Amino acid sequence: MSASSHDAIVIGAGAAGMMAAAQAGQRGKRVLLVDHNHEPGRKILISGGGRCNFTNLYTAPDRFLSDNPHFAKSALSRYTPRDFLDLVEAHGIVWHEKTLGQLFCDGSARQVVDLLLEECARGQVQMALGIPVDAVDHGDGLFRVTVGGTAYTAPALVVATGGPSIPKLGATSFAYDLARRFGLAVVQPRPALVPFTLGGDEVLFRELSGVSTEVEVRWTKTRFREAALFTHRGLSGPAMLQISSYWQHRTAIQVDFVPDATEGWLLEAKRNSPRQSLRRVVTDRLPERLADALLERVGVAGELVALTDKALRGVEAALRGWAFHPNGTEGFAKAEVTAGGIATAGLSSQTMEARKVPGLYAIGEAVDVTGWLGGYNFQWAWASGAAAGRAI
Ligand code: FDA
């Protein structure tokens, strides 16, 4: 055996790659983990506001987007949030549930990177960090990866280089280029969990930059009930990030600004307190700046008693179904994840191995599986990484 031969080479020391390397290494496989960044897990370090939202208790296949919505089921059922939580607890990491099943470290995201590095060390994973991959070749059942002038060979190659979102952290389209070279299809990658930009008349909403409120946002049949945030470029906040993963260009999103109000709430307010101003009633539910901006656009003002029922119904309808027409998103530079990616049709859902290229695996964000905001994307990284790591 030459010093440069391994059982598996994993390219990408992010969430999925470290999980796969650790799992395979702990099964006695000789694993080389390669990354062009000096520091592994850079996205983990900045995730969840520095506390890493490392999983979600409500993980279920319907919280993931993919051309094949069934693909993620197998891996997700064989490596669950409880499995990762067991690992977190075994490493003494203290955690808390924030909201909607989202689990975070009490301390810092660094603890999750350390956990993965320790698991890799337990599996005696060899690392080659901070060196670009020069070439990947394949022949005679072996993959040959040249890194900084040194060639390494292995019968298994795991592509775990994620998607192109946030290039300044070292994100690239490497996975797609490699996949295409091996004859795998790639579903058009697009920025997801990304803020919207507003143009035209809606540019005026930028004046509300910094204002946040709980909304229900809808796009076709998909809806999310979370906070929305106006920014100096458009719309952000969890509700907007969530719907952005589904949104298609040149379509409108609908926002219910008063999701807690009962049907006919303005008419009821008119009956109960006729001398109250419309502005007063609306600012009871919405931040003042937002209420003023919306009412100005609706063009209705005054005491409730002076307004017809029809006018009040119109105001309520407008507040419940405000249509925004984003002219785009902030793109890969700001997208938390990339939707699309290596087509699942070419991969085994059990092992993540390419059907037509034995020994080639693709995992994590590189694959056409994208989770909702809230720890789902890391859970996919752990689950798909574990599936490949156990199969190698
Ligand atoms: P990941 O991107 O983590 O790793 C890929 C690795 O490949 C990187 O180390 C990169 O350097 C390396 N690489 C890329 N190109 C290469 C090349 N050509 N040669 C060698 N190496 C290469 N998710 C979640 O569930 N909870 C959260 O709290 C957050 N928070 C969050 C915040 C922010 C700001 C972002 C940008 C993203 C999140 N996410 C998240 C999403 C989450 O970070 C993401 O889904 C996972 O990191 C994906 O894991 P992967 O291992 O697939 O890719």
GROMACS .gro file of C-alpha atoms and ligand atoms in nm:
model
  445
    1MET     CA    1   0.000   0.000   0.000
    2SER     CA    2   0.145   0.337  -0.093
    3ALA     CA    3   0.125   0.618   0.164
    4SER     CA    4  -0.111   0.810  -0.058
    5SER     CA    5  -0.377   0.541  -0.093
    6HIS     CA    6  -0.695   0.552   0.114
    7ASP     CA    7  -1.029   0.376   0.132
    8ALA     CA    8  -1.212   0.703   0.074
    9ILE     CA    9  -1.138   1.064  -0.011
   10VAL     CA   10  -1.391   1.323   0.105
   11ILE     CA   11  -1.372   1.664  -0.063
   12GLY     CA   12  -1.524   1.938   0.153
   13ALA     CA   13  -1.469   1.965   0.528
   14GLY     CA   14  -1.806   2.119   0.602
   15ALA     CA   15  -2.095   1.972   0.800
   16ALA     CA   16  -2.168   1.681   0.565
   17GLY     CA   17  -1.808   1.600   0.476
   18MET     CA   18  -1.688   1.587   0.837
   19MET     CA   19  -1.983   1.366   0.934
   20ALA     CA   20  -1.917   1.124   0.646
   21ALA     CA   21  -1.543   1.114   0.715
   22ALA     CA   22  -1.596   1.051   1.088
   23GLN     CA   23  -1.849   0.773   1.028
   24ALA     CA   24  -1.633   0.596   0.772
   25GLY     CA   25  -1.316   0.643   0.977
   26GLN     CA   26  -1.478   0.499   1.289
   27ARG     CA   27  -1.571   0.192   1.086
   28GLY     CA   28  -1.202   0.138   1.023
   29LYS     CA   29  -1.181   0.300   0.680
   30ARG     CA   30  -0.873   0.503   0.596
   31VAL     CA   31  -1.019   0.841   0.508
   32LEU     CA   32  -0.862   1.155   0.367
   33LEU     CA   33  -1.061   1.478   0.417
   34VAL     CA   34  -0.967   1.760   0.180
   35ASP     CA   35  -1.068   2.128   0.184
   36HIS     CA   36  -0.930   2.437   0.017
   37ASN     CA   37  -1.009   2.641   0.327
   38HIS     CA   38  -0.757   2.629   0.611
   39GLU     CA   39  -1.039   2.618   0.862
   40PRO     CA   40  -1.297   2.337   0.847
   41GLY     CA   41  -1.668   2.410   0.895
   42ARG     CA   42  -1.662   2.784   0.826
   43LYS     CA   43  -2.037   2.794   0.761
   44ILE     CA   44  -2.102   2.610   1.086
   45LEU     CA   45  -1.903   2.876   1.272
   46ILE     CA   46  -2.124   3.161   1.150
   47SER     CA   47  -2.449   2.963   1.159
   48GLY     CA   48  -2.742   3.040   1.384
   49GLY     CA   49  -2.599   3.381   1.474
   50GLY     CA   50  -2.283   3.209   1.607
   51ARG     CA   51  -2.474   2.950   1.813
   52CYS     CA   52  -2.544   2.699   1.532
   53ASN     CA   53  -2.903   2.586   1.495
   54PHE     CA   54  -2.775   2.231   1.459
   55THR     CA   55  -3.101   2.043   1.409
   56ASN     CA   56  -3.478   2.066   1.423
   57LEU     CA   57  -3.699   1.839   1.633
   58TYR     CA   58  -3.974   1.851   1.370
   59THR     CA   59  -3.756   1.723   1.089
   60ALA     CA   60  -3.976   1.553   0.829
   61PRO     CA   61  -3.933   1.501   0.456
   62ASP     CA   62  -4.202   1.759   0.372
   63ARG     CA   63  -3.974   2.032   0.511
   64PHE     CA   64  -3.727   1.982   0.228
   65LEU     CA   65  -3.743   2.098  -0.134
   66SER     CA   66  -3.624   1.867  -0.410
   67ASP     CA   67  -3.732   1.761  -0.755
   68ASN     CA   68  -3.792   1.425  -0.587
   69PRO     CA   69  -3.961   1.496  -0.252
   70HIS     CA   70  -3.922   1.129  -0.149
   71PHE     CA   71  -3.545   1.115  -0.191
   72ALA     CA   72  -3.450   1.249   0.154
   73LYS     CA   73  -3.679   1.009   0.345
   74SER     CA   74  -3.441   0.718   0.377
   75ALA     CA   75  -3.135   0.907   0.504
   76LEU     CA   76  -3.343   1.128   0.736
   77SER     CA   77  -3.510   0.825   0.893
   78ARG     CA   78  -3.180   0.646   0.953
   79TYR     CA   79  -3.002   0.943   1.110
   80THR     CA   80  -3.248   1.148   1.312
   81PRO     CA   81  -3.230   1.471   1.514
   82ARG     CA   82  -3.213   1.245   1.824
   83ASP     CA   83  -2.901   1.077   1.685
   84PHE     CA   84  -2.724   1.410   1.645
   85LEU     CA   85  -2.851   1.527   1.984
   86ASP     CA   86  -2.701   1.215   2.143
   87LEU     CA   87  -2.368   1.313   1.991
   88VAL     CA   88  -2.406   1.672   2.113
   89GLU     CA   89  -2.480   1.550   2.466
   90ALA     CA   90  -2.198   1.293   2.458
   91HIS     CA   91  -1.963   1.586   2.390
   92GLY     CA   92  -2.105   1.777   2.687
   93ILE     CA   93  -2.248   2.056   2.472
   94VAL     CA   94  -2.529   2.238   2.649
   95TRP     CA   95  -2.818   2.325   2.418
   96HIS     CA   96  -3.161   2.486   2.418
   97GLU     CA   97  -3.472   2.490   2.204
   98LYS     CA   98  -3.537   2.840   2.081
   99THR     CA   99  -3.864   2.816   1.892
  100LEU     CA  100  -4.038   2.586   1.641
  101GLY     CA  101  -3.818   2.290   1.737
  102GLN     CA  102  -3.493   2.473   1.658
  103LEU     CA  103  -3.202   2.351   1.872
  104PHE     CA  104  -2.902   2.577   1.938
  105CYS     CA  105  -2.580   2.555   2.142
  106ASP     CA  106  -2.594   2.757   2.462
  107GLY     CA  107  -2.228   2.838   2.405
  108SER     CA  108  -2.101   2.874   2.051
  109ALA     CA  109  -2.104   2.713   1.708
  110ARG     CA  110  -1.735   2.640   1.757
  111GLN     CA  111  -1.845   2.354   1.985
  112VAL     CA  112  -2.012   2.179   1.690
  113VAL     CA  113  -1.699   2.213   1.476
  114ASP     CA  114  -1.491   2.078   1.766
  115LEU     CA  115  -1.735   1.787   1.805
  116LEU     CA  116  -1.695   1.696   1.438
  117LEU     CA  117  -1.316   1.731   1.451
  118GLU     CA  118  -1.302   1.506   1.759
  119GLU     CA  119  -1.523   1.249   1.586
  120CYS     CA  120  -1.290   1.264   1.283
  121ALA     CA  121  -0.989   1.220   1.512
  122ARG     CA  122  -1.157   0.913   1.668
  123GLY     CA  123  -1.182   0.774   1.317
  124GLN     CA  124  -0.817   0.867   1.247
  125VAL     CA  125  -0.925   1.077   0.952
  126GLN     CA  126  -0.629   1.233   0.776
  127MET     CA  127  -0.676   1.597   0.675
  128ALA     CA  128  -0.539   1.802   0.388
  129LEU     CA  129  -0.664   2.154   0.455
  130GLY     CA  130  -0.587   2.488   0.295
  131ILE     CA  131  -0.477   2.334  -0.035
  132PRO     CA  132  -0.677   2.356  -0.358
  133VAL     CA  133  -0.777   2.044  -0.547
  134ASP     CA  134  -0.577   2.043  -0.872
  135ALA     CA  135  -0.742   1.749  -1.046
  136VAL     CA  136  -0.978   1.456  -1.004
  137ASP     CA  137  -0.932   1.155  -1.232
  138HIS     CA  138  -1.094   0.815  -1.242
  139GLY     CA  139  -0.978   0.485  -1.384
  140ASP     CA  140  -0.940   0.118  -1.297
  141GLY     CA  141  -1.192   0.154  -1.015
  142LEU     CA  142  -0.987   0.420  -0.838
  143PHE     CA  143  -1.035   0.793  -0.794
  144ARG     CA  144  -0.717   0.994  -0.808
  145VAL     CA  145  -0.730   1.334  -0.642
  146THR     CA  146  -0.433   1.567  -0.678
  147VAL     CA  147  -0.404   1.820  -0.399
  148GLY     CA  148  -0.122   2.072  -0.396
  149GLY     CA  149   0.085   1.853  -0.627
  150THR     CA  150   0.036   1.532  -0.423
  151ALA     CA  151  -0.178   1.254  -0.568
  152TYR     CA  152  -0.407   1.048  -0.346
  153THR     CA  153  -0.606   0.748  -0.460
  154ALA     CA  154  -0.912   0.569  -0.323
  155PRO     CA  155  -1.192   0.348  -0.451
  156ALA     CA  156  -1.447   0.589  -0.299
  157LEU     CA  157  -1.481   0.965  -0.353
  158VAL     CA  158  -1.731   1.171  -0.156
  159VAL     CA  159  -1.826   1.510  -0.295
  160ALA     CA  160  -1.923   1.733  -0.003
  161THR     CA  161  -1.833   2.079  -0.128
  162GLY     CA  162  -2.180   2.230  -0.077
  163GLY     CA  163  -2.334   2.491  -0.306
  164PRO     CA  164  -2.219   2.833  -0.425
  165SER     CA  165  -2.396   3.039  -0.159
  166ILE     CA  166  -2.170   3.286   0.025
  167PRO     CA  167  -1.859   3.263  -0.199
  168LYS     CA  168  -1.657   3.475   0.043
  169LEU     CA  169  -1.659   3.174   0.279
  170GLY     CA  170  -1.502   2.957   0.010
  171ALA     CA  171  -1.823   2.824  -0.147
  172THR     CA  172  -1.783   2.707  -0.507
  173SER     CA  173  -1.967   2.520  -0.783
  174PHE     CA  174  -1.704   2.245  -0.770
  175ALA     CA  175  -1.960   1.974  -0.692
  176TYR     CA  176  -2.169   2.052  -1.000
  177ASP     CA  177  -1.870   2.060  -1.234
  178LEU     CA  178  -1.748   1.729  -1.100
  179ALA     CA  179  -2.094   1.573  -1.115
  180ARG     CA  180  -2.141   1.677  -1.479
  181ARG     CA  181  -1.802   1.535  -1.569
  182PHE     CA  182  -1.919   1.200  -1.435
  183GLY     CA  183  -2.244   1.220  -1.629
  184LEU     CA  184  -2.472   1.323  -1.339
  185ALA     CA  185  -2.744   1.580  -1.406
  186VAL     CA  186  -2.762   1.903  -1.206
  187VAL     CA  187  -3.091   2.070  -1.120
  188GLN     CA  188  -3.051   2.444  -1.191
  189PRO     CA  189  -2.898   2.588  -0.871
  190ARG     CA  190  -3.067   2.898  -0.729
  191PRO     CA  191  -3.025   3.110  -0.417
  192ALA     CA  192  -3.261   3.003  -0.135
  193LEU     CA  193  -3.332   3.130   0.217
  194VAL     CA  194  -3.241   3.467   0.072
  195PRO     CA  195  -3.377   3.823   0.119
  196PHE     CA  196  -3.595   3.974  -0.155
  197THR     CA  197  -3.519   4.301  -0.331
  198LEU     CA  198  -3.796   4.546  -0.415
  199GLY     CA  199  -3.803   4.792  -0.707
  200GLY     CA  200  -4.056   5.012  -0.884
  201ASP     CA  201  -4.315   5.174  -0.656
  202GLU     CA  202  -4.233   4.923  -0.386
  203VAL     CA  203  -3.892   5.082  -0.345
  204LEU     CA  204  -4.072   5.320  -0.106
  205PHE     CA  205  -4.102   5.036   0.144
  206ARG     CA  206  -3.727   5.062   0.192
  207GLU     CA  207  -3.805   5.364   0.410
  208LEU     CA  208  -3.927   5.109   0.663
  209SER     CA  209  -3.581   4.955   0.689
  210GLY     CA  210  -3.543   4.797   1.034
  211VAL     CA  211  -3.917   4.750   1.097
  212SER     CA  212  -4.013   4.393   1.182
  213THR     CA  213  -4.349   4.228   1.242
  214GLU     CA  214  -4.508   3.884   1.260
  215VAL     CA  215  -4.683   3.795   0.933
  216GLU     CA  216  -4.819   3.507   0.736
  217VAL     CA  217  -4.657   3.505   0.395
  218ARG     CA  218  -4.801   3.303   0.106
  219TRP     CA  219  -4.680   3.199  -0.234
  220THR     CA  220  -4.926   2.977  -0.424
  221LYS     CA  221  -5.018   2.709  -0.166
  222THR     CA  222  -4.710   2.749   0.052
  223ARG     CA  223  -4.735   2.963   0.362
  224PHE     CA  224  -4.516   3.050   0.660
  225ARG     CA  225  -4.606   3.225   0.982
  226GLU     CA  226  -4.295   3.402   1.111
  227ALA     CA  227  -4.138   3.747   1.141
  228ALA     CA  228  -4.080   3.967   0.837
  229LEU     CA  229  -3.822   4.244   0.830
  230PHE     CA  230  -3.803   4.544   0.599
  231THR     CA  231  -3.447   4.615   0.483
  232HIS     CA  232  -3.282   4.893   0.287
  233ARG     CA  233  -3.304   4.667  -0.020
  234GLY     CA  234  -3.637   4.494   0.031
  235LEU     CA  235  -3.773   4.218   0.254
  236SER     CA  236  -3.602   3.974   0.487
  237GLY     CA  237  -3.667   3.799   0.820
  238PRO     CA  238  -3.748   3.429   0.864
  239ALA     CA  239  -4.087   3.446   0.688
  240MET     CA  240  -3.935   3.599   0.374
  241LEU     CA  241  -3.631   3.371   0.375
  242GLN     CA  242  -3.858   3.067   0.397
  243ILE     CA  243  -4.086   3.170   0.112
  244SER     CA  244  -3.788   3.275  -0.104
  245SER     CA  245  -3.692   2.908  -0.143
  246TYR     CA  246  -4.023   2.847  -0.321
  247TRP     CA  247  -4.068   3.179  -0.501
  248GLN     CA  248  -4.033   3.207  -0.877
  249HIS     CA  249  -3.927   3.523  -1.055
  250ARG     CA  250  -4.194   3.766  -1.178
  251THR     CA  251  -4.456   3.636  -0.936
  252ALA     CA  252  -4.608   3.808  -0.634
  253ILE     CA  253  -4.598   3.702  -0.270
  254GLN     CA  254  -4.897   3.778  -0.046
  255VAL     CA  255  -4.850   3.903   0.306
  256ASP     CA  256  -5.108   3.892   0.585
  257PHE     CA  257  -4.995   4.169   0.819
  258VAL     CA  258  -5.261   4.090   1.079
  259PRO     CA  259  -5.254   3.709   1.104
  260ASP     CA  260  -5.391   3.710   1.460
  261ALA     CA  261  -5.687   3.939   1.393
  262THR     CA  262  -6.029   3.774   1.376
  263GLU     CA  263  -6.226   3.803   1.054
  264GLY     CA  264  -6.413   4.138   1.044
  265TRP     CA  265  -6.191   4.287   1.314
  266LEU     CA  266  -6.218   4.645   1.187
  267LEU     CA  267  -6.599   4.628   1.168
  268GLU     CA  268  -6.606   4.495   1.521
  269ALA     CA  269  -6.380   4.780   1.635
  270LYS     CA  270  -6.619   5.024   1.468
  271ARG     CA  271  -6.914   4.878   1.663
  272ASN     CA  272  -6.727   4.878   1.993
  273SER     CA  273  -6.539   5.210   1.969
  274PRO     CA  274  -6.682   5.414   1.681
  275ARG     CA  275  -6.484   5.729   1.768
  276GLN     CA  276  -6.151   5.554   1.751
  277SER     CA  277  -5.932   5.638   1.453
  278LEU     CA  278  -5.852   5.371   1.199
  279ARG     CA  279  -5.484   5.446   1.259
  280ARG     CA  280  -5.524   5.375   1.631
  281VAL     CA  281  -5.684   5.036   1.569
  282VAL     CA  282  -5.420   4.932   1.316
  283THR     CA  283  -5.126   5.052   1.527
  284ASP     CA  284  -5.258   4.829   1.808
  285ARG     CA  285  -5.148   4.540   1.587
  286LEU     CA  286  -4.863   4.679   1.377
  287PRO     CA  287  -4.555   4.894   1.435
  288GLU     CA  288  -4.653   5.259   1.383
  289ARG     CA  289  -4.423   5.325   1.088
  290LEU     CA  290  -4.555   5.019   0.908
  291ALA     CA  291  -4.919   5.097   0.987
  292ASP     CA  292  -4.876   5.453   0.856
  293ALA     CA  293  -4.706   5.338   0.535
  294LEU     CA  294  -4.974   5.079   0.462
  295LEU     CA  295  -5.268   5.306   0.544
  296GLU     CA  296  -5.120   5.584   0.332
  297ARG     CA  297  -5.107   5.347   0.036
  298VAL     CA  298  -5.461   5.224   0.101
  299GLY     CA  299  -5.573   5.588   0.118
  300VAL     CA  300  -5.828   5.546   0.397
  301ALA     CA  301  -5.813   5.751   0.719
  302GLY     CA  302  -6.030   5.900   0.990
  303GLU     CA  303  -6.257   5.791   1.273
  304LEU     CA  304  -6.411   5.448   1.227
  305VAL     CA  305  -6.765   5.590   1.254
  306ALA     CA  306  -6.698   5.809   0.952
  307LEU     CA  307  -6.588   5.516   0.736
  308THR     CA  308  -6.828   5.287   0.550
  309ASP     CA  309  -6.830   4.915   0.625
  310LYS     CA  310  -6.724   4.859   0.266
  311ALA     CA  311  -6.420   5.083   0.309
  312LEU     CA  312  -6.322   4.901   0.632
  313ARG     CA  313  -6.363   4.561   0.465
  314GLY     CA  314  -6.137   4.691   0.188
  315VAL     CA  315  -5.870   4.797   0.439
  316GLU     CA  316  -5.885   4.460   0.612
  317ALA     CA  317  -5.858   4.275   0.281
  318ALA     CA  318  -5.557   4.486   0.185
  319LEU     CA  319  -5.380   4.420   0.516
  320ARG     CA  320  -5.451   4.047   0.489
  321GLY     CA  321  -5.337   4.001   0.133
  322TRP     CA  322  -5.076   4.265   0.056
  323ALA     CA  323  -4.907   4.172  -0.271
  324PHE     CA  324  -4.536   4.240  -0.305
  325HIS     CA  325  -4.367   4.190  -0.642
  326PRO     CA  326  -3.999   4.129  -0.564
  327ASN     CA  327  -3.777   4.218  -0.859
  328GLY     CA  328  -3.521   3.961  -0.745
  329THR     CA  329  -3.326   3.839  -0.446
  330GLU     CA  330  -2.993   3.934  -0.294
  331GLY     CA  331  -2.847   3.632  -0.475
  332PHE     CA  332  -2.581   3.379  -0.382
  333ALA     CA  333  -2.383   3.647  -0.197
  334LYS     CA  334  -2.652   3.651   0.076
  335ALA     CA  335  -2.831   3.317   0.034
  336GLU     CA  336  -2.807   3.086   0.336
  337VAL     CA  337  -2.834   2.787   0.107
  338THR     CA  338  -2.849   2.685  -0.256
  339ALA     CA  339  -3.160   2.508  -0.383
  340GLY     CA  340  -3.117   2.268  -0.673
  341GLY     CA  341  -2.788   2.086  -0.721
  342ILE     CA  342  -2.685   1.732  -0.813
  343ALA     CA  343  -3.001   1.558  -0.933
  344THR     CA  344  -3.121   1.290  -0.694
  345ALA     CA  345  -3.230   1.069  -0.985
  346GLY     CA  346  -2.866   0.970  -1.034
  347LEU     CA  347  -2.806   0.884  -0.667
  348SER     CA  348  -2.906   0.602  -0.433
  349SER     CA  349  -3.125   0.741  -0.154
  350GLN     CA  350  -2.985   0.473   0.080
  351THR     CA  351  -2.616   0.544   0.034
  352MET     CA  352  -2.585   0.865  -0.173
  353GLU     CA  353  -2.374   0.670  -0.422
  354ALA     CA  354  -2.400   0.758  -0.791
  355ARG     CA  355  -2.594   0.482  -0.964
  356LYS     CA  356  -2.377   0.483  -1.272
  357VAL     CA  357  -2.039   0.558  -1.111
  358PRO     CA  358  -1.966   0.306  -0.835
  359GLY     CA  359  -1.763   0.461  -0.556
  360LEU     CA  360  -1.873   0.820  -0.624
  361TYR     CA  361  -2.092   0.973  -0.352
  362ALA     CA  362  -2.255   1.318  -0.320
  363ILE     CA  363  -2.387   1.455   0.009
  364GLY     CA  364  -2.509   1.768   0.186
  365GLU     CA  365  -2.601   2.091   0.014
  366ALA     CA  366  -2.435   1.981  -0.312
  367VAL     CA  367  -2.735   1.755  -0.367
  368ASP     CA  368  -3.079   1.874  -0.481
  369VAL     CA  369  -3.224   1.862  -0.128
  370THR     CA  370  -3.283   2.192   0.052
  371GLY     CA  371  -3.432   2.234   0.396
  372TRP     CA  372  -3.644   2.502   0.551
  373LEU     CA  373  -3.483   2.759   0.775
  374GLY     CA  374  -3.441   2.633   1.131
  375GLY     CA  375  -3.179   2.357   1.154
  376TYR     CA  376  -3.316   2.142   0.871
  377ASN     CA  377  -3.016   2.197   0.645
  378PHE     CA  378  -2.768   2.077   0.903
  379GLN     CA  379  -2.990   1.776   0.973
  380TRP     CA  380  -2.972   1.692   0.602
  381ALA     CA  381  -2.592   1.736   0.611
  382TRP     CA  382  -2.565   1.497   0.910
  383ALA     CA  383  -2.810   1.244   0.767
  384SER     CA  384  -2.671   1.233   0.413
  385GLY     CA  385  -2.315   1.236   0.550
  386ALA     CA  386  -2.394   0.945   0.780
  387ALA     CA  387  -2.561   0.753   0.496
  388ALA     CA  388  -2.249   0.779   0.279
  389GLY     CA  389  -2.007   0.730   0.570
  390ARG     CA  390  -2.178   0.405   0.668
  391ALA     CA  391  -2.182   0.278   0.309
  392ILE     CA  392  -1.824   0.339   0.203
  393FDA     P1  393  -2.062   2.337   0.352
  393FDA     O1  394  -2.079   2.459   0.270
  393FDA     O2  395  -2.082   2.346   0.498
  393FDA     O3  396  -1.917   2.277   0.332
  393FDA     C1  397  -1.858   2.268   0.206
  393FDA     C2  398  -1.707   2.265   0.224
  393FDA     O4  399  -1.648   2.242   0.097
  393FDA     C3  400  -1.651   2.396   0.276
  393FDA     O5  401  -1.566   2.371   0.385
  393FDA     C4  402  -1.576   2.454   0.156
  393FDA     O6  403  -1.458   2.526   0.194
  393FDA     C5  404  -1.538   2.328   0.081
  393FDA     N1  405  -1.518   2.352  -0.062
  393FDA     C6  406  -1.600   2.420  -0.147
  393FDA     N2  407  -1.546   2.421  -0.269
  393FDA     C7  408  -1.429   2.351  -0.262
  393FDA     C8  409  -1.329   2.319  -0.356
  393FDA     N3  410  -1.339   2.358  -0.483
  393FDA     N4  411  -1.221   2.247  -0.315
  393FDA     C9  412  -1.210   2.208  -0.184
  393FDA     N5  413  -1.302   2.238  -0.090
  393FDA    C10  414  -1.411   2.308  -0.130
  393FDA     N6  415  -2.826   2.560   0.845
  393FDA    C11  416  -2.886   2.512   0.957
  393FDA     O7  417  -2.936   2.399   0.955
  393FDA     N7  418  -2.888   2.586   1.072
  393FDA    C12  419  -2.830   2.710   1.078
  393FDA     O8  420  -2.827   2.774   1.186
  393FDA    C13  421  -2.774   2.764   0.960
  393FDA     N8  422  -2.724   2.892   0.958
  393FDA    C14  423  -2.663   2.939   0.845
  393FDA    C15  424  -2.612   3.068   0.845
  393FDA    C16  425  -2.546   3.116   0.732
  393FDA    C17  426  -2.495   3.257   0.731
  393FDA    C18  427  -2.530   3.032   0.619
  393FDA    C19  428  -2.456   3.078   0.498
  393FDA    C20  429  -2.583   2.905   0.619
  393FDA    C21  430  -2.652   2.857   0.731
  393FDA     N9  431  -2.706   2.728   0.733
  393FDA    C22  432  -2.768   2.684   0.846
  393FDA    C23  433  -2.695   2.639   0.616
  393FDA    C24  434  -2.579   2.540   0.642
  393FDA     O9  435  -2.463   2.613   0.676
  393FDA    C25  436  -2.552   2.455   0.518
  393FDA    O10  437  -2.671   2.396   0.473
  393FDA    C26  438  -2.451   2.346   0.551
  393FDA    O11  439  -2.330   2.406   0.592
  393FDA    C27  440  -2.424   2.258   0.430
  393FDA    O12  441  -2.326   2.165   0.465
  393FDA     P2  442  -2.229   2.103   0.355
  393FDA    O13  443  -2.130   2.025   0.431
  393FDA    O14  444  -2.308   2.037   0.250
  393FDA    O15  445  -2.158   2.229   0.286
   0.00000   0.00000   0.00000
